Amino acid sequence: MNKVFKIVWSKTKGCYVVASEFAKSHQSGATRASRKVMATLLLSSMVLMQHSVYASYITADKGFMDGKNSVGFDTGNVSSYRLLLRGINGITTTLTTYDTNAEDGVGTGKAMTGSNKQVLTIGLSTESQEKLDQAASSAASSASSAESSASSATAADSSATNASSSATAADSSASSASSSATAADSSAFSAASSATAADSSASSASSSATAADSSASSAASSATAADSSASSAASSATAADSSASSAASSATAAASSATAADSSASSATSSATAADSSASSAASSATAAD
């Protein structure tokens, strides 16, 4: 009896396994389970291989490739069964040799029919990958646009806040302008009062200038009188000097007169003494004559 193999997920083993329709039907006891298509699994969609592969032992775990007791599927006959993989467009498959030294077990050489260990790699086609990349790029662009929109909304909110602040500032400026206008009116009134006071000060200054001119004239007259007084004082000083000179001359003359008087007194005394002596001589002569 021919067998058709399918890759299904084993809940008990926790990995994908390959099972035949005959074996699955025997285990479930119903032919309905063997015909169920696992459309929701990615690994159930495969492209038709370019060549058939002899299947003896199939596993999804590298650790079981060299083990004897593994969870892989074994047909039990190397040369009796073949595994045909089919799928849909967008999935690519490559068959390579198994390499125990490779980290994932995938070799670089092309699988040969005589190789007893081979690796089937299932992946997306270039077109599918490009579509996924485009979708990812579109998603990134959408996310960027959403972020830009969010930033714009934030900026708009900030602008609204700034506008409200500006309106408040404008209202405050208007109040300040009104206060400034009131202050300007008060300043104008003060300026008018200052102008009146300045006019009064100018009149007072004119009167002060007239008084200063009169004072200057009086000062000039006083200066003239002072000059005359100075001249008179100089004349008086000259006269006093002349008087002093005359007094000195008079004093000198008086001293000379006193000296002459003193000399006359001395002469008079000498004359008196001589007269007295003459009288004495006369008395003596009289006595002698007697």
C-alpha positions as a printed NumPy array, in Angstrom:
array([[  0.   ,   0.   ,   0.   ],
       [  1.34 ,   3.427,  -0.941],
       [  1.661,   6.065,   1.81 ],
       [  1.411,   9.86 ,   1.568],
       [  3.435,  11.741,   4.221],
       [  2.396,  15.007,   5.915],
       [  4.257,  17.272,   8.363],
       [  2.128,  17.893,  11.459],
       [  2.697,  19.403,  14.928],
       [  2.923,  16.906,  17.765],
       [  1.58 ,  18.331,  21.038],
       [  3.086,  15.504,  23.06 ],
       [  6.55 ,  15.797,  21.486],
       [  6.569,  19.589,  21.096],
       [  7.893,  19.574,  17.517],
       [  6.886,  18.989,  13.886],
       [  6.804,  15.345,  12.827],
       [  6.081,  13.557,   9.565],
       [  3.243,  11.064,   9.627],
       [  1.65 ,   8.94 ,   6.939],
       [ -2.057,   8.966,   6.178],
       [ -2.247,   5.221,   6.832],
       [ -0.594,   5.429,  10.246],
       [ -2.67 ,   8.451,  11.363],
       [ -5.892,   6.779,  10.278],
       [ -4.969,   3.638,  12.181],
       [ -4.144,   5.614,  15.326],
       [ -7.294,   7.751,  15.302],
       [ -9.612,   5.072,  14.124],
       [-11.196,   7.318,  11.503],
       [-10.354,   8.123,   7.91 ],
       [-11.544,  11.717,   8.406],
       [ -8.43 ,  12.639,  10.427],
       [ -6.096,  11.374,   7.709],
       [ -7.659,  13.714,   5.158],
       [ -7.581,  16.816,   7.332],
       [ -5.44 ,  19.558,   5.776],
       [ -3.108,  21.445,   8.18 ],
       [ -3.556,  24.751,   6.351],
       [ -2.741,  26.881,   9.355],
       [  0.81 ,  25.581,   9.682],
       [  3.575,  27.238,   7.717],
       [  5.518,  24.05 ,   7.228],
       [  2.504,  22.343,   5.568],
       [  2.865,  24.738,   2.614],
       [  5.772,  23.655,   0.444],
       [  6.801,  23.87 ,  -3.18 ],
       [  7.089,  20.745,  -5.262],
       [ 10.676,  19.552,  -5.096],
       [ 12.572,  19.312,  -8.358],
       [ 13.481,  15.714,  -7.555],
       [ 12.131,  12.979,  -5.296],
       [ 13.858,  12.002,  -2.053],
       [ 14.095,   8.581,  -0.531],
       [ 12.709,   8.942,   3.006],
       [ 13.684,   6.579,   5.769],
       [ 14.172,   8.693,   8.936],
       [ 12.687,  12.199,   9.258],
       [ 13.191,  14.535,  12.24 ],
       [ 12.921,  18.261,  13.072],
       [ 15.65 ,  18.248,  15.72 ],
       [ 19.373,  18.256,  14.954],
       [ 20.062,  16.356,  18.163],
       [ 18.232,  13.326,  16.844],
       [ 20.036,  13.061,  13.505],
       [ 22.727,  10.806,  14.987],
       [ 20.635,   9.184,  17.751],
       [ 19.103,   5.778,  17.573],
       [ 16.19 ,   6.495,  19.936],
       [ 14.691,   9.756,  18.625],
       [ 11.321,  11.343,  17.992],
       [ 11.864,  11.32 ,  14.27 ],
       [  9.766,   9.374,  11.84 ],
       [ 11.189,   6.137,  10.447],
       [  9.478,   4.375,   7.559],
       [ 11.299,   1.205,   8.427],
       [ 12.366,   0.62 ,   4.868],
       [ 15.018,   2.724,   3.162],
       [ 14.181,   1.755,  -0.386],
       [ 10.434,   1.239,  -0.267],
       [  9.037,   4.736,   0.331],
       [  9.468,   8.194,  -1.085],
       [  8.436,  11.515,   0.449],
       [  6.862,  14.085,  -1.888],
       [  6.592,  17.65 ,  -0.535],
       [  4.049,  20.041,  -2.04 ],
       [  3.155,  23.581,  -1.143],
       [  1.969,  26.939,  -2.372],
       [  3.749,  29.793,  -4.095],
       [  5.896,  31.99 ,  -1.897],
       [  7.678,  29.123,  -0.111],
       [ 11.098,  27.88 ,  -1.236],
       [ 12.793,  24.621,  -0.299],
       [ 16.388,  23.536,  -0.636],
       [ 17.858,  20.098,  -0.074],
       [ 21.463,  19.911,   1.146],
       [ 23.726,  17.399,   2.829],
       [ 23.786,  17.066,   6.602],
       [ 26.926,  18.423,   8.299],
       [ 27.535,  17.377,  11.902],
       [ 30.113,  20.173,  12.327],
       [ 27.674,  22.926,  11.31 ],
       [ 25.837,  24.692,  14.143],
       [ 22.431,  24.1  ,  12.561],
       [ 23.457,  20.887,  10.778],
       [ 22.942,  22.373,   7.324],
       [ 25.736,  21.534,   4.905],
       [ 26.804,  23.509,   1.895],
       [ 26.908,  20.671,  -0.596],
       [ 23.988,  19.686,  -2.778],
       [ 22.175,  16.594,  -1.502],
       [ 22.78 ,  13.464,  -3.518],
       [ 20.376,  10.563,  -3.912],
       [ 22.84 ,   8.243,  -2.214],
       [ 23.244,  10.459,   0.907],
       [ 21.667,   8.82 ,   3.923],
       [ 21.47 ,  12.123,   5.858],
       [ 20.003,  15.157,   4.173],
       [ 18.563,  18.51 ,   5.287],
       [ 15.398,  20.039,   3.874],
       [ 15.312,  23.826,   4.412],
       [ 11.993,  25.597,   4.014],
       [ 11.826,  29.364,   3.689],
       [ 10.158,  32.301,   2.018],
       [ 10.755,  33.093,  -1.617],
       [ 12.497,  36.289,  -2.637],
       [  9.191,  37.776,  -3.764],
       [  7.532,  36.927,  -0.441],
       [ 10.491,  38.32 ,   1.483],
       [ 10.338,  41.522,  -0.559],
       [  6.623,  41.799,   0.176],
       [  7.294,  41.269,   3.863],
       [ 10.064,  43.874,   3.733],
       [  7.716,  46.269,   1.965],
       [  5.032,  45.584,   4.558],
       [  7.556,  46.156,   7.34 ],
       [  8.728,  49.349,   5.642],
       [  5.123,  50.504,   5.258],
       [  4.481,  49.692,   8.901],
       [  7.6  ,  51.626,   9.888],
       [  6.479,  54.547,   7.699],
       [  3.024,  54.393,   9.257],
       [  4.561,  54.32 ,  12.713],
       [  6.779,  57.255,  11.77 ],
       [  3.752,  59.11 ,  10.391],
       [  1.83 ,  58.334,  13.56 ],
       [  4.746,  59.577,  15.609],
       [  4.931,  62.708,  13.454],
       [  1.185,  63.184,  13.896],
       [  1.576,  62.773,  17.637],
       [  4.432,  65.281,  17.575],
       [  2.28 ,  67.641,  15.493],
       [ -0.569,  67.229,  17.954],
       [  1.802,  67.928,  20.816],
       [  3.155,  70.961,  18.943],
       [ -0.409,  72.116,  18.246],
       [ -1.284,  71.731,  21.918],
       [  1.87 ,  73.64 ,  22.826],
       [  0.939,  76.321,  20.268],
       [ -2.54 ,  76.563,  21.765],
       [ -1.021,  76.916,  25.217],
       [  1.371,  79.572,  23.873],
       [ -1.539,  81.333,  22.17 ],
       [ -3.46 ,  81.366,  25.455],
       [ -0.372,  82.696,  27.212],
       [  0.027,  85.313,  24.457],
       [ -3.614,  86.351,  24.865],
       [ -3.11 ,  86.684,  28.61 ],
       [  0.072,  88.677,  27.972],
       [ -1.8  ,  90.867,  25.451],
       [ -4.537,  91.528,  28.017],
       [ -1.878,  92.393,  30.567],
       [ -0.197,  94.645,  27.98 ],
       [ -3.524,  96.374,  27.31 ],
       [ -3.976,  96.978,  31.04 ],
       [ -0.417,  98.279,  31.209],
       [ -1.084, 100.526,  28.201],
       [ -4.187, 101.937,  29.914],
       [ -2.163, 102.551,  33.062],
       [  0.552, 104.15 ,  30.932],
       [ -2.02 , 106.413,  29.252],
       [ -3.32 , 107.488,  32.669],
       [  0.244, 108.106,  33.805],
       [  0.927, 110.065,  30.588],
       [ -2.146, 112.24 ,  31.214],
       [ -0.947, 112.857,  34.762],
       [  2.519, 113.636,  33.401],
       [  1.031, 116.104,  30.899],
       [ -0.854, 117.853,  33.713],
       [  2.347, 117.924,  35.763],
       [  4.198, 119.294,  32.73 ],
       [  1.624, 122.099,  32.38 ],
       [  2.024, 122.907,  36.073],
       [  5.78 , 122.822,  35.62 ],
       [  5.506, 125.18 ,  32.635],
       [  3.461, 127.624,  34.735],
       [  6.01 , 127.374,  37.519],
       [  8.789, 127.866,  34.975],
       [  7.074, 131.024,  33.654],
       [  6.778, 132.314,  37.211],
       [ 10.417, 131.435,  37.788],
       [ 11.351, 133.297,  34.595],
       [  9.508, 136.396,  35.843],
       [ 11.265, 136.087,  39.178],
       [ 14.55 , 135.65 ,  37.369],
       [ 13.875, 138.821,  35.345],
       [ 13.129, 140.73 ,  38.559],
       [ 16.246, 139.276,  40.11 ],
       [ 18.242, 140.353,  37.066],
       [ 16.887, 143.907,  37.393],
       [ 17.739, 143.909,  41.085],
       [ 21.164, 142.523,  40.274],
       [ 21.685, 145.314,  37.717],
       [ 20.688, 147.892,  40.327],
       [ 23.006, 146.238,  42.828],
       [ 25.776, 146.335,  40.255],
       [ 25.199, 150.094,  39.762],
       [ 25.241, 150.591,  43.521],
       [ 28.392, 148.536,  43.752],
       [ 29.989, 150.688,  41.047],
       [ 29.029, 153.856,  42.964],
       [ 30.368, 152.315,  46.149],
       [ 33.569, 151.436,  44.362],
       [ 33.894, 155.026,  43.154],
       [ 33.267, 156.332,  46.683],
       [ 35.747, 153.829,  48.054],
       [ 38.28 , 155.016,  45.513],
       [ 37.68 , 158.626,  46.609],
       [ 37.976, 157.555,  50.239],
       [ 41.196, 155.78 ,  49.452],
       [ 42.527, 158.926,  47.773],
       [ 41.481, 161.009,  50.789],
       [ 43.07 , 158.473,  53.107],
       [ 46.266, 158.649,  51.08 ],
       [ 46.198, 162.473,  51.292],
       [ 45.531, 162.277,  55.036],
       [ 48.38 , 159.82 ,  55.415],
       [ 50.644, 162.194,  53.515],
       [ 49.525, 165.11 ,  55.718],
       [ 50.016, 162.992,  58.83 ],
       [ 53.47 , 162.108,  57.636],
       [ 54.23 , 165.823,  57.109],
       [ 52.834, 166.602,  60.57 ],
       [ 54.969, 163.885,  62.067],
       [ 58.014, 165.331,  60.325],
       [ 57.115, 168.819,  61.64 ],
       [ 56.594, 167.421,  65.13 ],
       [ 59.967, 165.719,  64.965],
       [ 61.567, 169.009,  63.855],
       [ 59.749, 170.847,  66.676],
       [ 60.92 , 168.245,  69.164],
       [ 64.473, 168.641,  67.907],
       [ 64.19 , 172.446,  68.222],
       [ 62.7  , 172.094,  71.711],
       [ 65.582, 169.838,  72.718],
       [ 68.044, 172.432,  71.368],
       [ 66.174, 175.199,  73.269],
       [ 66.265, 173.12 ,  76.449],
       [ 69.991, 172.566,  75.985],
       [ 70.49 , 176.314,  75.458],
       [ 68.309, 177.064,  78.495],
       [ 70.301, 174.647,  80.55 ],
       [ 73.509, 176.317,  79.367],
       [ 72.009, 179.735,  80.204],
       [ 71.045, 178.459,  83.649],
       [ 74.6  , 177.228,  84.191],
       [ 75.92 , 180.624,  83.066],
       [ 73.472, 182.348,  85.39 ],
       [ 74.58 , 180.18 ,  88.269],
       [ 78.229, 180.975,  87.487],
       [ 77.328, 184.653,  87.289],
       [ 75.517, 184.442,  90.626],
       [ 78.469, 182.691,  92.175],
       [ 80.824, 185.358,  90.777],
       [ 78.493, 188.083,  92.063],
       [ 78.392, 186.464,  95.434],
       [ 82.166, 186.22 ,  95.407],
       [ 82.359, 189.861,  94.364],
       [ 80.012, 190.795,  97.187],
       [ 82.129, 188.896,  99.635],
       [ 85.23 , 190.652,  98.336],
       [ 83.447, 193.959,  98.624],
       [ 82.43 , 193.185, 102.152],
       [ 85.939, 192.201, 102.993],
       [ 87.21 , 195.367, 101.394],
       [ 84.7  , 197.388, 103.344],
       [ 85.688, 195.735, 106.499],
       [ 89.256, 196.373, 105.75 ],
       [ 88.52 , 199.977, 104.922],
       [ 86.725, 200.354, 108.166]])
